[in-house]
Coordinates of N, CA and C in Angstrom, one line a residue:
M768 N 38.2 -30.9 -45.2 CA 39.1 -31.3 -46.5 C 39.8 -29.3 -45.8
L769 N 38.4 -28.6 -45.5 CA 38.9 -27.5 -44.7 C 39.9 -26.8 -44.6
E770 N 39.9 -28.0 -43.0 CA 41.6 -28.2 -42.4 C 41.9 -28.2 -43.1
K771 N 42.4 -29.2 -44.2 CA 44.3 -29.7 -44.5 C 44.0 -28.9 -45.2
I772 N 43.1 -27.5 -45.8 CA 44.0 -26.8 -47.4 C 43.9 -25.7 -45.8
T773 N 44.3 -25.5 -44.7 CA 44.0 -24.4 -44.2 C 45.3 -24.7 -43.5
S774 N 45.8 -25.8 -42.9 CA 47.1 -26.0 -42.0 C 48.1 -25.9 -43.5
E775 N 47.8 -27.2 -44.0 CA 49.0 -26.6 -45.4 C 49.3 -25.7 -46.1
Y776 N 48.6 -24.7 -45.9 CA 48.4 -23.0 -46.9 C 48.1 -21.8 -46.2
A777 N 48.0 -22.5 -45.0 CA 47.0 -21.0 -44.2 C 45.7 -20.3 -44.7
K778 N 46.6 -19.0 -45.4 CA 45.4 -17.9 -45.7 C 46.6 -17.7 -47.5
F779 N 47.1 -18.8 -48.1 CA 47.3 -18.2 -49.0 C 48.1 -17.4 -49.7
P780 N 49.3 -17.1 -48.4 CA 50.2 -15.4 -49.0 C 50.7 -15.3 -49.9
D781 N 51.4 -14.5 -51.0 CA 51.8 -14.2 -51.7 C 51.4 -15.3 -52.8
S782 N 50.6 -15.4 -53.0 CA 50.2 -16.5 -54.2 C 49.2 -16.2 -55.3
L783 N 49.7 -17.0 -56.0 CA 49.4 -15.6 -57.7 C 48.5 -17.1 -57.8
I784 N 47.2 -15.9 -58.8 CA 46.1 -17.4 -59.8 C 46.3 -16.9 -60.9
E785 N 47.1 -18.6 -60.9 CA 46.8 -19.2 -62.2 C 46.5 -18.6 -63.5
G786 N 45.1 -19.6 -63.2 CA 44.0 -20.1 -63.9 C 43.1 -20.0 -63.4
I787 N 41.8 -19.9 -63.8 CA 40.4 -20.3 -63.1 C 39.3 -20.9 -63.9
C788 N 38.9 -21.5 -63.8 CA 38.1 -22.1 -64.7 C 36.7 -22.3 -64.5
F789 N 34.8 -22.0 -65.0 CA 34.2 -22.4 -64.8 C 33.2 -23.3 -65.6
F790 N 32.5 -24.0 -64.2 CA 31.5 -25.1 -65.4 C 30.4 -24.9 -64.6
P791 N 30.1 -23.9 -65.6 CA 28.2 -23.7 -65.5 C 27.5 -25.4 -65.6
I792 N 26.4 -24.8 -65.2 CA 25.5 -25.8 -64.9 C 24.1 -25.0 -64.9
S793 N 23.3 -25.8 -65.1 CA 21.9 -25.2 -65.1 C 21.4 -23.8 -63.7
K794 N 21.9 -25.0 -62.8 CA 21.7 -25.1 -61.7 C 22.8 -24.4 -60.9
V795 N 23.1 -22.7 -60.2 CA 24.5 -22.7 -59.5 C 25.4 -23.9 -58.7
S796 N 24.3 -23.9 -58.1 CA 24.7 -24.9 -57.3 C 25.4 -26.5 -57.4
D797 N 25.2 -27.2 -58.9 CA 25.7 -27.5 -59.6 C 26.5 -27.7 -60.3
S798 N 27.0 -26.1 -60.1 CA 28.2 -25.9 -61.2 C 29.3 -26.1 -60.4
I799 N 30.6 -26.6 -61.4 CA 32.0 -26.6 -60.9 C 32.8 -24.9 -61.0
I800 N 34.0 -24.6 -59.5 CA 34.1 -24.0 -60.4 C 36.2 -24.6 -59.6
E801 N 36.7 -24.2 -60.9 CA 38.5 -25.0 -60.3 C 39.2 -23.6 -60.4
V802 N 40.2 -22.7 -59.4 CA 41.4 -22.3 -59.4 C 42.2 -22.4 -59.4
T803 N 43.3 -22.3 -60.7 CA 44.9 -22.9 -59.9 C 45.8 -21.7 -59.4
L804 N 46.3 -22.3 -58.3 CA 47.4 -21.3 -57.7 C 48.7 -22.2 -57.7
S805 N 49.4 -20.6 -57.5 CA 51.0 -20.6 -57.2 C 50.9 -20.3 -55.9
C806 N 51.3 -21.0 -54.7 CA 51.5 -20.9 -53.1 C 52.6 -22.1 -52.9
Y807 N 52.4 -21.4 -51.5 CA 53.6 -22.0 -50.5 C 53.3 -22.9 -50.2
N808 N 53.6 -24.4 -49.6 CA 53.0 -24.8 -48.6 C 53.7 -25.2 -47.1
L809 N 53.2 -24.1 -46.2 CA 53.6 -24.2 -45.2 C 54.1 -25.3 -44.5
K810 N 53.7 -26.7 -44.7 CA 54.5 -27.8 -44.1 C 55.2 -29.0 -44.9
K811 N 55.7 -27.3 -46.0 CA 56.9 -28.8 -46.5 C 57.9 -26.9 -46.0
E812 N 57.9 -26.6 -45.4 CA 59.1 -25.9 -45.8 C 58.9 -25.2 -46.9
N813 N 57.4 -24.3 -47.0 CA 57.3 -23.7 -47.4 C 57.9 -23.5 -49.3
K814 N 57.6 -24.4 -48.9 CA 58.1 -25.0 -50.6 C 56.7 -25.0 -52.3
K815 N 57.4 -23.9 -53.2 CA 56.5 -23.3 -53.6 C 55.2 -24.9 -54.7
E816 N 54.7 -25.0 -54.7 CA 53.5 -25.6 -54.8 C 52.2 -24.9 -56.5
I817 N 52.3 -25.4 -57.2 CA 50.8 -25.5 -57.8 C 49.6 -26.3 -56.8
I818 N 49.1 -25.3 -57.0 CA 47.6 -26.4 -56.6 C 46.2 -26.1 -57.0
K819 N 45.5 -27.0 -57.4 CA 43.7 -26.7 -58.0 C 42.7 -26.6 -56.8
L820 N 42.3 -25.8 -56.4 CA 41.2 -25.5 -55.9 C 39.5 -25.7 -56.3
I821 N 38.9 -26.6 -55.9 CA 37.2 -26.9 -56.7 C 36.7 -26.4 -55.6
F822 N 35.7 -25.9 -56.4 CA 34.3 -25.9 -54.8 C 33.6 -26.0 -55.6
T823 N 32.5 -26.7 -55.4 CA 31.0 -26.9 -55.9 C 30.2 -27.2 -54.6
K824 N 29.3 -27.5 -54.7 CA 28.0 -26.5 -54.3 C 27.5 -25.1 -53.6
I825 N 28.1 -24.3 -55.0 CA 28.3 -23.2 -55.1 C 26.8 -22.6 -54.4
E826 N 27.0 -21.2 -53.9 CA 26.1 -20.5 -53.0 C 26.0 -19.6 -54.4
L827 N 26.7 -18.3 -54.0 CA 27.1 -17.6 -54.7 C 28.9 -17.0 -55.5
V828 N 29.2 -17.3 -56.4 CA 30.1 -16.5 -57.3 C 29.5 -14.6 -58.2
K829 N 30.8 -14.1 -57.4 CA 31.0 -12.8 -57.9 C 32.7 -12.9 -58.9
F830 N 32.5 -12.6 -59.4 CA 33.7 -12.9 -60.5 C 33.4 -11.1 -61.5
N831 N 34.6 -10.4 -61.0 CA 34.5 -9.1 -62.2 C 35.9 -9.2 -62.6
Q832 N 36.2 -8.7 -64.0 CA 36.7 -7.9 -64.4 C 37.7 -7.4 -63.8
F833 N 38.7 -7.5 -63.9 CA 40.2 -7.2 -62.9 C 40.9 -5.7 -62.7
N834 N 39.9 -4.9 -63.6 CA 40.5 -3.6 -64.9 C 41.5 -2.5 -63.3
D835 N 40.6 -2.5 -62.2 CA 41.5 -1.2 -61.3 C 42.4 -2.3 -60.1
N836 N 42.4 -3.6 -60.6 CA 43.8 -4.4 -60.0 C 44.3 -5.5 -60.7
P837 N 45.1 -5.0 -62.0 CA 45.0 -5.9 -62.8 C 46.0 -6.7 -62.4
S838 N 46.5 -7.1 -61.1 CA 46.9 -8.1 -61.2 C 46.9 -9.7 -60.3
L839 N 46.6 -10.2 -60.7 CA 45.9 -12.1 -59.7 C 46.6 -12.6 -58.0
F840 N 48.0 -11.4 -58.1 CA 48.8 -11.4 -56.7 C 47.9 -11.2 -56.0
L841 N 48.3 -12.5 -54.9 CA 47.2 -12.3 -54.4 C 48.1 -12.0 -52.4
D842 N 47.8 -11.2 -51.6 CA 48.5 -11.3 -50.3 C 47.5 -12.1 -49.2
E843 N 46.9 -12.1 -48.8 CA 45.8 -13.7 -48.1 C 44.7 -13.6 -48.7
I844 N 44.3 -14.6 -48.4 CA 43.2 -15.2 -48.6 C 42.3 -14.4 -47.5
Y845 N 40.8 -14.8 -47.6 CA 39.9 -14.8 -46.7 C 39.5 -15.9 -46.3
I846 N 39.4 -16.6 -45.6 CA 39.0 -17.9 -45.7 C 38.3 -18.1 -44.3
D847 N 36.4 -18.5 -44.2 CA 35.5 -18.6 -43.2 C 34.6 -20.0 -43.8
D848 N 33.7 -20.4 -42.6 CA 33.0 -21.4 -42.5 C 32.1 -21.0 -41.8
K849 N 31.1 -20.8 -42.2 CA 30.2 -20.1 -40.4 C 28.9 -21.3 -41.4
N850 N 28.3 -21.7 -40.5 CA 26.8 -23.2 -41.0 C 27.3 -23.5 -41.9
D851 N 28.5 -24.2 -42.4 CA 29.1 -24.3 -42.8 C 28.6 -24.3 -44.9
L852 N 28.7 -22.8 -45.2 CA 29.0 -22.1 -45.6 C 30.6 -21.4 -46.0
I853 N 31.2 -22.2 -47.1 CA 32.2 -21.9 -46.8 C 32.5 -20.0 -47.6
T854 N 33.9 -19.9 -46.8 CA 33.8 -18.7 -48.0 C 35.0 -17.9 -48.0
F855 N 35.4 -18.2 -49.8 CA 36.6 -18.0 -50.6 C 37.0 -16.4 -50.6
D856 N 37.3 -15.3 -49.7 CA 37.4 -13.6 -50.5 C 38.7 -13.9 -50.6
F857 N 39.5 -13.7 -52.5 CA 40.2 -13.3 -53.2 C 40.9 -11.9 -52.5
F858 N 40.5 -11.1 -52.7 CA 40.7 -10.0 -52.2 C 40.2 -8.8 -51.7
P859 N 40.1 -9.5 -50.1 CA 39.8 -9.4 -48.8 C 40.1 -7.3 -48.5
I860 N 39.6 -6.5 -46.9 CA 39.8 -6.0 -46.5 C 41.3 -6.8 -45.5
D861 N 42.4 -6.1 -45.8 CA 43.3 -6.6 -45.0 C 43.2 -4.9 -43.9
H862 N 43.2 -5.6 -42.5 CA 43.3 -4.9 -41.7 C 45.3 -4.9 -40.9
F863 N 45.7 -5.6 -41.7 CA 47.4 -5.9 -40.8 C 47.3 -7.3 -40.1
D864 N 46.4 -6.8 -39.6 CA 46.6 -8.6 -38.4 C 45.2 -9.1 -38.2
Y865 N 44.9 -8.8 -38.7 CA 43.6 -9.9 -39.4 C 42.9 -9.5 -40.9
L866 N 42.0 -10.8 -41.6 CA 41.1 -10.4 -42.2 C 40.1 -9.8 -42.8
E867 N 38.8 -9.6 -43.5 CA 37.9 -9.3 -43.2 C 37.2 -9.6 -45.2
E868 N 36.3 -9.3 -44.8 CA 35.4 -9.8 -46.5 C 35.3 -9.0 -47.2
N869 N 35.9 -8.7 -48.0 CA 35.0 -7.2 -48.3 C 34.4 -7.6 -49.4
P870 N 33.2 -6.8 -49.2 CA 31.6 -6.7 -50.0 C 31.6 -6.3 -51.4
N871 N 33.1 -5.0 -51.6 CA 33.5 -5.3 -53.3 C 34.0 -6.0 -53.4
S872 N 34.5 -7.3 -53.0 CA 35.6 -7.8 -53.7 C 35.7 -8.5 -55.9
N873 N 36.7 -8.1 -56.4 CA 36.9 -8.4 -57.1 C 36.2 -9.4 -57.9
F874 N 36.8 -10.8 -56.3 CA 36.4 -11.8 -56.5 C 35.7 -13.3 -55.5
I875 N 34.8 -13.4 -55.3 CA 34.7 -14.3 -54.2 C 33.3 -15.6 -54.5
I876 N 34.0 -16.3 -53.7 CA 32.9 -18.1 -53.8 C 32.6 -18.0 -52.7
K877 N 31.0 -18.8 -52.7 CA 30.2 -19.4 -51.5 C 29.9 -20.2 -51.2
C878 N 30.5 -21.7 -51.3 CA 30.2 -22.8 -50.9 C 29.8 -23.3 -50.4
R879 N 29.6 -24.8 -50.3 CA 29.4 -25.8 -49.8 C 30.7 -26.9 -49.1
K880 N 31.4 -27.4 -50.5 CA 32.6 -28.4 -50.5 C 33.8 -27.8 -51.3
V881 N 34.9 -27.5 -50.7 CA 35.8 -27.2 -51.1 C 37.0 -28.4 -51.3
E882 N 37.6 -28.4 -52.4 CA 38.7 -29.4 -52.5 C 39.6 -28.7 -52.8
F883 N 40.8 -30.1 -52.8 CA 42.8 -29.1 -53.6 C 42.8 -30.6 -54.3
E884 N 43.6 -30.8 -54.8 CA 44.6 -31.5 -55.6 C 46.6 -30.9 -55.7
V885 N 46.6 -31.1 -55.6 CA 48.4 -30.5 -56.1 C 48.8 -31.3 -57.3
L886 N 49.4 -29.8 -58.3 CA 49.6 -30.7 -60.0 C 50.6 -30.6 -59.3
K887 N 51.8 -29.9 -59.4 CA 53.2 -29.6 -59.4 C 53.8 -29.2 -58.1

């Protein structure tokens, strides 16, 4: 599923976080996080879409208040998959020609499974 997401949306350039829903369960790994994004589908001639990313089998969630970055506008998202651990860093370090996971990121999710659905 991650390959389908990245083939259609790449690293989500110029996206906007529309909403975040967290469904906590007693074990973090059983929790669900849904992130709604306004983004561009590269396979459909950059058509603007609203999609929902659904993260399950969560290993780590870091979500801080956005005091020093009040905008939920995203330049790009760092996406990585190593040893079946998927990382989405919504505020990565941008080195202009590549992205790097930001240890001080305000919003990062590490999980084992991610899916998406197009809302409109």
